PDB file of C-alpha atoms in Angstrom:
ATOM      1  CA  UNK A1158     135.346  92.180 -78.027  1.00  0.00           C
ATOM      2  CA  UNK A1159     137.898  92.682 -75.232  1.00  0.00           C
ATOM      3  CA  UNK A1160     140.009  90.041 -75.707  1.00  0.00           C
ATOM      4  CA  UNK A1161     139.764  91.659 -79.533  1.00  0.00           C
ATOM      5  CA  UNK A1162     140.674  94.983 -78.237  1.00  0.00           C
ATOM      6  CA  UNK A1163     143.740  93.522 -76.039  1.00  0.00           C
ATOM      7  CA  UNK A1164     145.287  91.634 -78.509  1.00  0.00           C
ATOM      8  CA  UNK A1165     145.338  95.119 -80.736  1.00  0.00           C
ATOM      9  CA  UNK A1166     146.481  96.659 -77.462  1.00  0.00           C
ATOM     10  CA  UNK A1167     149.698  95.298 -77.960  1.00  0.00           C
ATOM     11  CA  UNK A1168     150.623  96.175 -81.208  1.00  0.00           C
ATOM     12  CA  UNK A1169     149.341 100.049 -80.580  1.00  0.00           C
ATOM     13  CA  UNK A1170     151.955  99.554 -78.035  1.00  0.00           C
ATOM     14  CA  UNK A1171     154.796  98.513 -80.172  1.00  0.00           C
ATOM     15  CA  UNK A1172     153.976 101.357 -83.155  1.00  0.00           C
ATOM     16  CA  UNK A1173     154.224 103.822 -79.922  1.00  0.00           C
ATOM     17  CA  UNK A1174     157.312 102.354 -79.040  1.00  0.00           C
ATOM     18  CA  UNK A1175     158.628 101.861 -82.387  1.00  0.00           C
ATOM     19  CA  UNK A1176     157.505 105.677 -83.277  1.00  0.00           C
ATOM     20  CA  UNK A1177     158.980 106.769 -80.224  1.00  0.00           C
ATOM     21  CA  UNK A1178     162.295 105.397 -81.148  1.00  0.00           C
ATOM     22  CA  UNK A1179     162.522 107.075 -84.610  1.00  0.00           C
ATOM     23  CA  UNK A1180     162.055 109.714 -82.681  1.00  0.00           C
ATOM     24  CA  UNK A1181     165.173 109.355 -80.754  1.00  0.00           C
ATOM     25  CA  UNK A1182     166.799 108.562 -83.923  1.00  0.00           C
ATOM     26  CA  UNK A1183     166.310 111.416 -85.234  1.00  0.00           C
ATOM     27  CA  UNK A1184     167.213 113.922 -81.750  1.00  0.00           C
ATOM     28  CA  UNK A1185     170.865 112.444 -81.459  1.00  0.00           C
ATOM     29  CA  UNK A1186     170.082 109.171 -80.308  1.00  0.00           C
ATOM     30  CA  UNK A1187     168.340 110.172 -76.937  1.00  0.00           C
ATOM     31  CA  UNK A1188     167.317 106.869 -75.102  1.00  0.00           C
ATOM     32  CA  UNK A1189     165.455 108.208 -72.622  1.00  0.00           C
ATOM     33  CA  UNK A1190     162.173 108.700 -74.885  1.00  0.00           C
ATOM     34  CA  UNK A1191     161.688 104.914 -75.510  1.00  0.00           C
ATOM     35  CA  UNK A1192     162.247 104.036 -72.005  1.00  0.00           C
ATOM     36  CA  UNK A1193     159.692 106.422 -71.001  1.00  0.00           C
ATOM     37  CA  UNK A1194     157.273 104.472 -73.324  1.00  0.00           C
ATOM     38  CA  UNK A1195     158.007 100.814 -71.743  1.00  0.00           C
ATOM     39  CA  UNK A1196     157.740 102.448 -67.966  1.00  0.00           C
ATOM     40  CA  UNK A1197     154.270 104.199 -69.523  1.00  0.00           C
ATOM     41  CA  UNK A1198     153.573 100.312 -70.427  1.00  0.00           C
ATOM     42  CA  UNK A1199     154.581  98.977 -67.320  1.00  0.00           C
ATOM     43  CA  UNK A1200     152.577 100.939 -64.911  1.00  0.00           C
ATOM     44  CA  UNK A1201     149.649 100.977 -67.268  1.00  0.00           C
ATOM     45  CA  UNK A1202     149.284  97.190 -67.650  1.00  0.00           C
ATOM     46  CA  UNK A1203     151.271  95.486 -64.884  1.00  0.00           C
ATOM     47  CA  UNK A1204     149.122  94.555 -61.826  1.00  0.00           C
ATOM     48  CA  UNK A1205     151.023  93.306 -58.728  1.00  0.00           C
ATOM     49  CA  UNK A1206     149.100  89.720 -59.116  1.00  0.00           C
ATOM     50  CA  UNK A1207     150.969  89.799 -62.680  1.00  0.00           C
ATOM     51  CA  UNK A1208     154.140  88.816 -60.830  1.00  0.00           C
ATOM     52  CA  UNK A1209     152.474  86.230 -58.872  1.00  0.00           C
ATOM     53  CA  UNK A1210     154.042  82.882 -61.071  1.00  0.00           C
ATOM     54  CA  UNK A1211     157.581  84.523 -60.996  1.00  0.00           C
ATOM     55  CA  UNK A1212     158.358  84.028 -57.455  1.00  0.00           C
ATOM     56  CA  UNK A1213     161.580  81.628 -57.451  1.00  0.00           C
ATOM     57  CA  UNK A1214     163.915  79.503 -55.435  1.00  0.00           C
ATOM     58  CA  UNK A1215     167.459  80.055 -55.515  1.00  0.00           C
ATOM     59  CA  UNK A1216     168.989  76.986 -55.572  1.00  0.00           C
ATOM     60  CA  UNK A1217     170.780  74.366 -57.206  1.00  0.00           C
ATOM     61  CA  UNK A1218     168.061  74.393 -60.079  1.00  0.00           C
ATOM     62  CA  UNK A1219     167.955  77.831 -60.844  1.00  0.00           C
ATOM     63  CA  UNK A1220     171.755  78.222 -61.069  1.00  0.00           C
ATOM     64  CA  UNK A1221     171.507  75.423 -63.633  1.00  0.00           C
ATOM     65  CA  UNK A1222     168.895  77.113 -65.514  1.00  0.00           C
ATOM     66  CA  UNK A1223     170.222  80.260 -64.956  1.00  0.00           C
ATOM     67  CA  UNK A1224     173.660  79.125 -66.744  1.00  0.00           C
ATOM     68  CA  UNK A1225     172.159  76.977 -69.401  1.00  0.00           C
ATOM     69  CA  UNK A1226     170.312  80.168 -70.484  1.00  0.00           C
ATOM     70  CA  UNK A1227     173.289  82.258 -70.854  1.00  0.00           C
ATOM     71  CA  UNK A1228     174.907  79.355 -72.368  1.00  0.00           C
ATOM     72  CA  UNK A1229     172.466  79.312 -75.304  1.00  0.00           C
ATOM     73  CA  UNK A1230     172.847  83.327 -75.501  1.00  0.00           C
ATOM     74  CA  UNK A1231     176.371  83.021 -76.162  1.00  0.00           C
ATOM     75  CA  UNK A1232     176.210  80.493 -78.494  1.00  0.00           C
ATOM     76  CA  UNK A1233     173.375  81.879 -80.513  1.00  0.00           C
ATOM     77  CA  UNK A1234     175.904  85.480 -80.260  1.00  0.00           C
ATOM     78  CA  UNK A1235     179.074  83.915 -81.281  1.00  0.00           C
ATOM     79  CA  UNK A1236     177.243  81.743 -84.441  1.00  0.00           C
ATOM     80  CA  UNK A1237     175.976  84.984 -85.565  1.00  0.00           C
ATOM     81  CA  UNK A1238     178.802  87.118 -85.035  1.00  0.00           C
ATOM     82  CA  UNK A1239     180.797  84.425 -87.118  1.00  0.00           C
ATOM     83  CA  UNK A1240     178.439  84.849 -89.844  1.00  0.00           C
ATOM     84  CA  UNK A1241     178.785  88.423 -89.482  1.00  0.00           C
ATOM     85  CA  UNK A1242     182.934  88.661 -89.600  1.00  0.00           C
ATOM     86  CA  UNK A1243     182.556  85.940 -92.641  1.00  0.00           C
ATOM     87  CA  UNK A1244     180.583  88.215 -94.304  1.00  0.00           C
ATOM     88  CA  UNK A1245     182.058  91.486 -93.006  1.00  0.00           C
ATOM     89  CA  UNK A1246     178.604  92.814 -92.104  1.00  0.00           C
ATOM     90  CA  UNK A1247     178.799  96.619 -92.001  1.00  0.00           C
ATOM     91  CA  UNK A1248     177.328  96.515 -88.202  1.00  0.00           C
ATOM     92  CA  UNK A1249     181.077  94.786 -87.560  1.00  0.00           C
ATOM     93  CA  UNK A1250     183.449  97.290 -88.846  1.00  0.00           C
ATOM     94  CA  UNK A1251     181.884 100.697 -87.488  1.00  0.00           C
ATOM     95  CA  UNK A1252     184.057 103.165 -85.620  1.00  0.00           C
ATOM     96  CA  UNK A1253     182.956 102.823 -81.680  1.00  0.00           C
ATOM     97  CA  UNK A1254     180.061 105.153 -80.592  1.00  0.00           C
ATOM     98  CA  UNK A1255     180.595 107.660 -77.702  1.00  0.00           C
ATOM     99  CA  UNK A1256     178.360 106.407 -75.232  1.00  0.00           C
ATOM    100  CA  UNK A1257     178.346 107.982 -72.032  1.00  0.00           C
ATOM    101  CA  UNK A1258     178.315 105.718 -68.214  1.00  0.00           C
ATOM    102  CA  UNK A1259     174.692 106.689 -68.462  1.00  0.00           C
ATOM    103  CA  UNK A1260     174.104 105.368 -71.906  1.00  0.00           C
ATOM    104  CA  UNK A1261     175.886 102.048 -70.941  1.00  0.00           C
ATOM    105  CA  UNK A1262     173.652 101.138 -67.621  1.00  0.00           C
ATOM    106  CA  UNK A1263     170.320 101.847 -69.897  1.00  0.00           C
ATOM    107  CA  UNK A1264     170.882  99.910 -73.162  1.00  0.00           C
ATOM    108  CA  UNK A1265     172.673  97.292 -70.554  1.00  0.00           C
ATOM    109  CA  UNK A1266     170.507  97.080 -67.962  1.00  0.00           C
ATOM    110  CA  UNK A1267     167.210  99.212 -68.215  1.00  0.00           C
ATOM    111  CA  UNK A1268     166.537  98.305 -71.836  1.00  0.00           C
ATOM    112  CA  UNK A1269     166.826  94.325 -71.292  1.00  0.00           C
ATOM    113  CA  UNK A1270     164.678  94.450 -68.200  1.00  0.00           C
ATOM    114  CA  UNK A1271     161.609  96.415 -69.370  1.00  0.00           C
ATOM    115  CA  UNK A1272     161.994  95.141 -72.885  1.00  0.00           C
ATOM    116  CA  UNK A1273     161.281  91.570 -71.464  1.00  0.00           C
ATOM    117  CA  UNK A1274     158.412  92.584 -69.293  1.00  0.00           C
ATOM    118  CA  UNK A1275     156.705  93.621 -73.050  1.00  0.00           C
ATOM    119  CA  UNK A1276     157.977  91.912 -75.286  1.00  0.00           C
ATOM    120  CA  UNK A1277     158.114  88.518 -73.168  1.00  0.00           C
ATOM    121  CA  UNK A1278     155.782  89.028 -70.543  1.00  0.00           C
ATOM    122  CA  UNK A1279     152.899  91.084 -71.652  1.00  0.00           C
ATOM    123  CA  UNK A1280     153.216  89.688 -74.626  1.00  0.00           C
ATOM    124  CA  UNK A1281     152.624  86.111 -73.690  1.00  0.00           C
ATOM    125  CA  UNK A1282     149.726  86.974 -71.148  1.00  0.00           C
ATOM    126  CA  UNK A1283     148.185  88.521 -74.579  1.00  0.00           C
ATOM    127  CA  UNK A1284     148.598  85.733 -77.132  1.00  0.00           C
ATOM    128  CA  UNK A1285     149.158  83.003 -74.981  1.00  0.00           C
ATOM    129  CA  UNK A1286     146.394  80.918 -76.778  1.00  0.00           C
ATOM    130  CA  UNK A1287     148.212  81.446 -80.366  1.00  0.00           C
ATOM    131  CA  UNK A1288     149.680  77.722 -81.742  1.00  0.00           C
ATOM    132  CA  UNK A1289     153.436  77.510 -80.003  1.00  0.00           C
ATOM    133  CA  UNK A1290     155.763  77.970 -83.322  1.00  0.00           C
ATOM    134  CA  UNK A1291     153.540  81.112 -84.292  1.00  0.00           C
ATOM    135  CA  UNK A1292     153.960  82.318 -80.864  1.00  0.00           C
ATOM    136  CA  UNK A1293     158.045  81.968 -81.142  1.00  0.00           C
ATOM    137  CA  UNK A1294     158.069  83.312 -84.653  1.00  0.00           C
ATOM    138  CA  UNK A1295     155.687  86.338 -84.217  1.00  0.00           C
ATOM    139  CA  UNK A1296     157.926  87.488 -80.828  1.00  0.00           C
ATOM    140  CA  UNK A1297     160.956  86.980 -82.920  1.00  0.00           C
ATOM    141  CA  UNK A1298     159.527  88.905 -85.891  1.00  0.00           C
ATOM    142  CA  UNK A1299     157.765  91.861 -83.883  1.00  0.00           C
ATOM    143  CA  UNK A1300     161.494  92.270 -81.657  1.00  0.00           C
ATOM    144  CA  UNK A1301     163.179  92.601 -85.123  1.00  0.00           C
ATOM    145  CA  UNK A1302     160.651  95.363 -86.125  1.00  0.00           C
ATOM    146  CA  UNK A1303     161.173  97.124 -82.766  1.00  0.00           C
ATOM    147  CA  UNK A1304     164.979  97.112 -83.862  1.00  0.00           C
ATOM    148  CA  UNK A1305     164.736  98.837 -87.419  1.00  0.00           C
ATOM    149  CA  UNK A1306     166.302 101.573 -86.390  1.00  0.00           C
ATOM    150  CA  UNK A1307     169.161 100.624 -84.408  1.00  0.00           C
ATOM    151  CA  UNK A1308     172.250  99.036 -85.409  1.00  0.00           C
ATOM    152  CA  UNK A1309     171.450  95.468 -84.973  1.00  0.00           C
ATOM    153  CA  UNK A1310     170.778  93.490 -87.904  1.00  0.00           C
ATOM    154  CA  UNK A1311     167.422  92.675 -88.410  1.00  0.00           C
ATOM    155  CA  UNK A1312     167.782  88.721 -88.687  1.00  0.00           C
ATOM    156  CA  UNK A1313     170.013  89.010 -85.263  1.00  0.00           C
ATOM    157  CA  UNK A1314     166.792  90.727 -83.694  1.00  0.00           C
ATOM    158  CA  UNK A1315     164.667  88.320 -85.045  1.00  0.00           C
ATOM    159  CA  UNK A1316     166.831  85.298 -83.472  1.00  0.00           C
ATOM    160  CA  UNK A1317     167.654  86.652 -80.665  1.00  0.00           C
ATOM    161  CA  UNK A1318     164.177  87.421 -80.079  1.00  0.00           C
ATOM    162  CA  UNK A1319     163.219  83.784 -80.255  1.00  0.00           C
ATOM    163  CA  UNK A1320     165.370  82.666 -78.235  1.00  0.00           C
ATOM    164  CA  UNK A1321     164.795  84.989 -75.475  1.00  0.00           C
ATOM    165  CA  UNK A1322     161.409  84.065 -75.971  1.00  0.00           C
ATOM    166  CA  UNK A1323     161.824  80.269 -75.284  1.00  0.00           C
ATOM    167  CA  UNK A1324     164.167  80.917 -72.556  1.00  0.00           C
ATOM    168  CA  UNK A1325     161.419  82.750 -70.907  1.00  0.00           C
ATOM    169  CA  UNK A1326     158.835  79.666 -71.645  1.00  0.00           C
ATOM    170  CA  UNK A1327     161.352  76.906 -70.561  1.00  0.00           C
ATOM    171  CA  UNK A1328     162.150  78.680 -67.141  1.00  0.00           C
ATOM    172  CA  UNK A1329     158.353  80.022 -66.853  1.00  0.00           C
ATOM    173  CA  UNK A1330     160.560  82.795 -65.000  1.00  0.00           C
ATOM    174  CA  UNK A1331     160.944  86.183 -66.723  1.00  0.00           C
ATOM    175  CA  UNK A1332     164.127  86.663 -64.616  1.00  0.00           C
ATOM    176  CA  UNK A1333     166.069  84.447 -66.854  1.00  0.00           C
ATOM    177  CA  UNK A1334     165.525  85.720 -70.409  1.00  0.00           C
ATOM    178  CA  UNK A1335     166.220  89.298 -68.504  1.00  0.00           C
ATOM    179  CA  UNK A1336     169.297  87.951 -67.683  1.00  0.00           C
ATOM    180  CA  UNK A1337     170.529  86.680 -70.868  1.00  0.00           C
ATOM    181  CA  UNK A1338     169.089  89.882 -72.747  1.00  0.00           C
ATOM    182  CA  UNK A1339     171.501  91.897 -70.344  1.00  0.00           C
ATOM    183  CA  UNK A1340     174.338  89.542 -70.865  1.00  0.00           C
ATOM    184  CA  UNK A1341     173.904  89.742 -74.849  1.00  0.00           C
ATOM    185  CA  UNK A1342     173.794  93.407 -74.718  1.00  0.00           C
ATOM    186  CA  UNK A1343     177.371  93.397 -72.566  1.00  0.00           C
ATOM    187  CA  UNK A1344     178.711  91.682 -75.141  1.00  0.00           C
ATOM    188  CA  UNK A1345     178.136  94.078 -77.806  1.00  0.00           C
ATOM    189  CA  UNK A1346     179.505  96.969 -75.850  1.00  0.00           C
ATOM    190  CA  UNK A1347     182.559  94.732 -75.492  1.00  0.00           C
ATOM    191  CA  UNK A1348     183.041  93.960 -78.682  1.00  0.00           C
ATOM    192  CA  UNK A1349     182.279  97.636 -80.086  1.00  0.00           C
ATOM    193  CA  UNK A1350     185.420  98.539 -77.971  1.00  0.00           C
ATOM    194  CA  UNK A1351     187.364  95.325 -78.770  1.00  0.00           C
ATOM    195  CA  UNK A1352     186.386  94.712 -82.080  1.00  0.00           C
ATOM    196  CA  UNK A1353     189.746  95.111 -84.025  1.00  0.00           C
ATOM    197  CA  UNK A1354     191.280  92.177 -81.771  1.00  0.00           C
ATOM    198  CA  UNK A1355     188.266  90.349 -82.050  1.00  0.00           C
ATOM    199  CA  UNK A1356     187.070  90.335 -85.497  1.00  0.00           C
ATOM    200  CA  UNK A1357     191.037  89.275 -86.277  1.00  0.00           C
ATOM    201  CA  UNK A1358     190.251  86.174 -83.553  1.00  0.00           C
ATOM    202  CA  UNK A1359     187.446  85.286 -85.152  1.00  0.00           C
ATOM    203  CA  UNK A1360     188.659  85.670 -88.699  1.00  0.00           C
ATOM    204  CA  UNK A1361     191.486  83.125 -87.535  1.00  0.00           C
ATOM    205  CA  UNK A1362     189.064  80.725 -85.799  1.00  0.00           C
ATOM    206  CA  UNK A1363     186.010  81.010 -87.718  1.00  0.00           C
ATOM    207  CA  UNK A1364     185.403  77.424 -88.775  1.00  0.00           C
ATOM    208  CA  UNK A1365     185.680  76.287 -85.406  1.00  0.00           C
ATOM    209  CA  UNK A1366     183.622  78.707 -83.926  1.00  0.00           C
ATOM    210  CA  UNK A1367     181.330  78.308 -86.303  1.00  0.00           C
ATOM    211  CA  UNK A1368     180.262  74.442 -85.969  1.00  0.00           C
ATOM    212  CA  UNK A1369     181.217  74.728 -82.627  1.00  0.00           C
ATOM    213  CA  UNK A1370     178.779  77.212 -81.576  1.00  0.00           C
ATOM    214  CA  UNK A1371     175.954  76.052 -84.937  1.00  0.00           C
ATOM    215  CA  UNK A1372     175.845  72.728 -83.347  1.00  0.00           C
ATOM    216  CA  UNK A1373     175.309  73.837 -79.611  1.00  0.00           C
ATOM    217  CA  UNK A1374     172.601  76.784 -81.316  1.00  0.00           C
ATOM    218  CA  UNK A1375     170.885  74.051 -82.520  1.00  0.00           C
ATOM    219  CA  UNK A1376     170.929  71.331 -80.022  1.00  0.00           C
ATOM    220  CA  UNK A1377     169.498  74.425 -77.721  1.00  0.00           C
ATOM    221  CA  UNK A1378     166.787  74.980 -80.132  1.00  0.00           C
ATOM    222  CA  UNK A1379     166.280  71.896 -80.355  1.00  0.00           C
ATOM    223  CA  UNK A1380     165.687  70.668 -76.401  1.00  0.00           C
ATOM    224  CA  UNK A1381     163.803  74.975 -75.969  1.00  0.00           C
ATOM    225  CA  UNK A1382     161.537  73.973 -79.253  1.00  0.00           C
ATOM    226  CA  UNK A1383     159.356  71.570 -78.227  1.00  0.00           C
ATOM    227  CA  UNK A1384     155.399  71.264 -76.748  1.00  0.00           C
ATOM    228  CA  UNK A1385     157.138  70.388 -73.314  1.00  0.00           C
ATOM    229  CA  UNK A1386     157.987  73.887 -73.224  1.00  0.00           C
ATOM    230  CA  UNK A1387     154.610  75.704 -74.103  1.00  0.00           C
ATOM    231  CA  UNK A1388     152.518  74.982 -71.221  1.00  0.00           C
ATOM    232  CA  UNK A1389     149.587  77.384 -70.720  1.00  0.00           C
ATOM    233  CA  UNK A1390     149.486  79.778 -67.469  1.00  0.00           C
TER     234      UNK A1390
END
């Protein structure tokens, strides 16, 4: 009954969250009421023991983990931004939003690292017994949902969360897919404020980048999707 009531736990979580980021929606974009929700979350469920496995080495390891995981971010970023210039998603050719210094450091850095500790984290210490490719699919498909309402395409959620999801289970470290999270979400503030020269790059170049960065998406999917990767805590 518990481990019944946990496993719902999480997904009372995400409606809050979700709920709580219409909300913002609909007050002129305020962040600060979904971040109050994930720190609510973090303080409510996070033990200091939780942190135990994610003590880590720095060394010559971790930097190539550490780089491979970005690696795969930017790949996965520029195959589906080439898709989106090819065909000229709205979410491309949007004037650029006012954000404020504040703004920037919490969808950069506050967002990625206490969206991770949920949606990674927490969420693998609660359905860690679920068949792998269910596991990947369900994190992917619950991140999209927690994305309706912003800008991002919903498919881009879904991917992205994947893949931050098996970057987190390759590494075993939840430093890493916080890491790539904040590096993806750099990259969309510099191409909202770039994105006239670089939709015109990537209209010239698309076919290139496109098998360039489908084939590397894939080989990364490829070596991150496998049972080697899913071992139990």
């Amino acid at each position: 009954m518990e481990k019944t009531l946990t496993r719902y736990k999480f997904f009372i979580y995400t409606f809050f969250y979700l709920l709580f980021v219409g909300f913002s929606v609909n007050h002129g974009n305020e962040l600060l009421y979904p971040l109050l929700v994930l720190l609510l979350i973090f303080f409510i469920e996070f033990k200091k023991d939780v942190f135990n496995d994610e003590k880590f080495s720095f060394n010559k390891q971790f930097l190539k983990n550490f780089f491979l995981s970005i690696f795969f971010s930017l790949s996965i970023y520029m195959l589906l931004y080439s898709i989106g210039v090819f065909f000229t998603y709205e979410s491309y050719e949007k004037n650029v939003l006012d954000f404020s210094i504040i703004d920037i450091i919490t969808i950069v850095v506050l967002y990625p690292i206490f969206e991770e500790l949920f949606f990674r984290k927490l969420y693998f210490i609660t359905y860690k017994d679920t068949k792998f490719s269910r596991l990947v699919l369900l994190n992917g498909f619950v991140f999209s949902i927690a994305h309706i309402f912003s800008d991002t395409p919903l498919f881009h959620a879904f991917i992205f969360g994947c893949s931050f999801f098996l970057i987190y289970l390759k590494n075993k470290k939840i430093v890493f897919s916080i890491f790539s999270h904040i590096f993806i979400n750099s990259l969309l503030f510099i191409t909202y404020y770039n994105q006239e020269n670089i939709v015109m790059f990537v209209k010239n170049n698309n076919f290139f980048i496109f098998i360039v960065s489908f084939v590397i998406t894939i080989w990364f999917f490829y070596s991150y999707f496998n049972k080697n990767t899913y071992e139990k805590k």
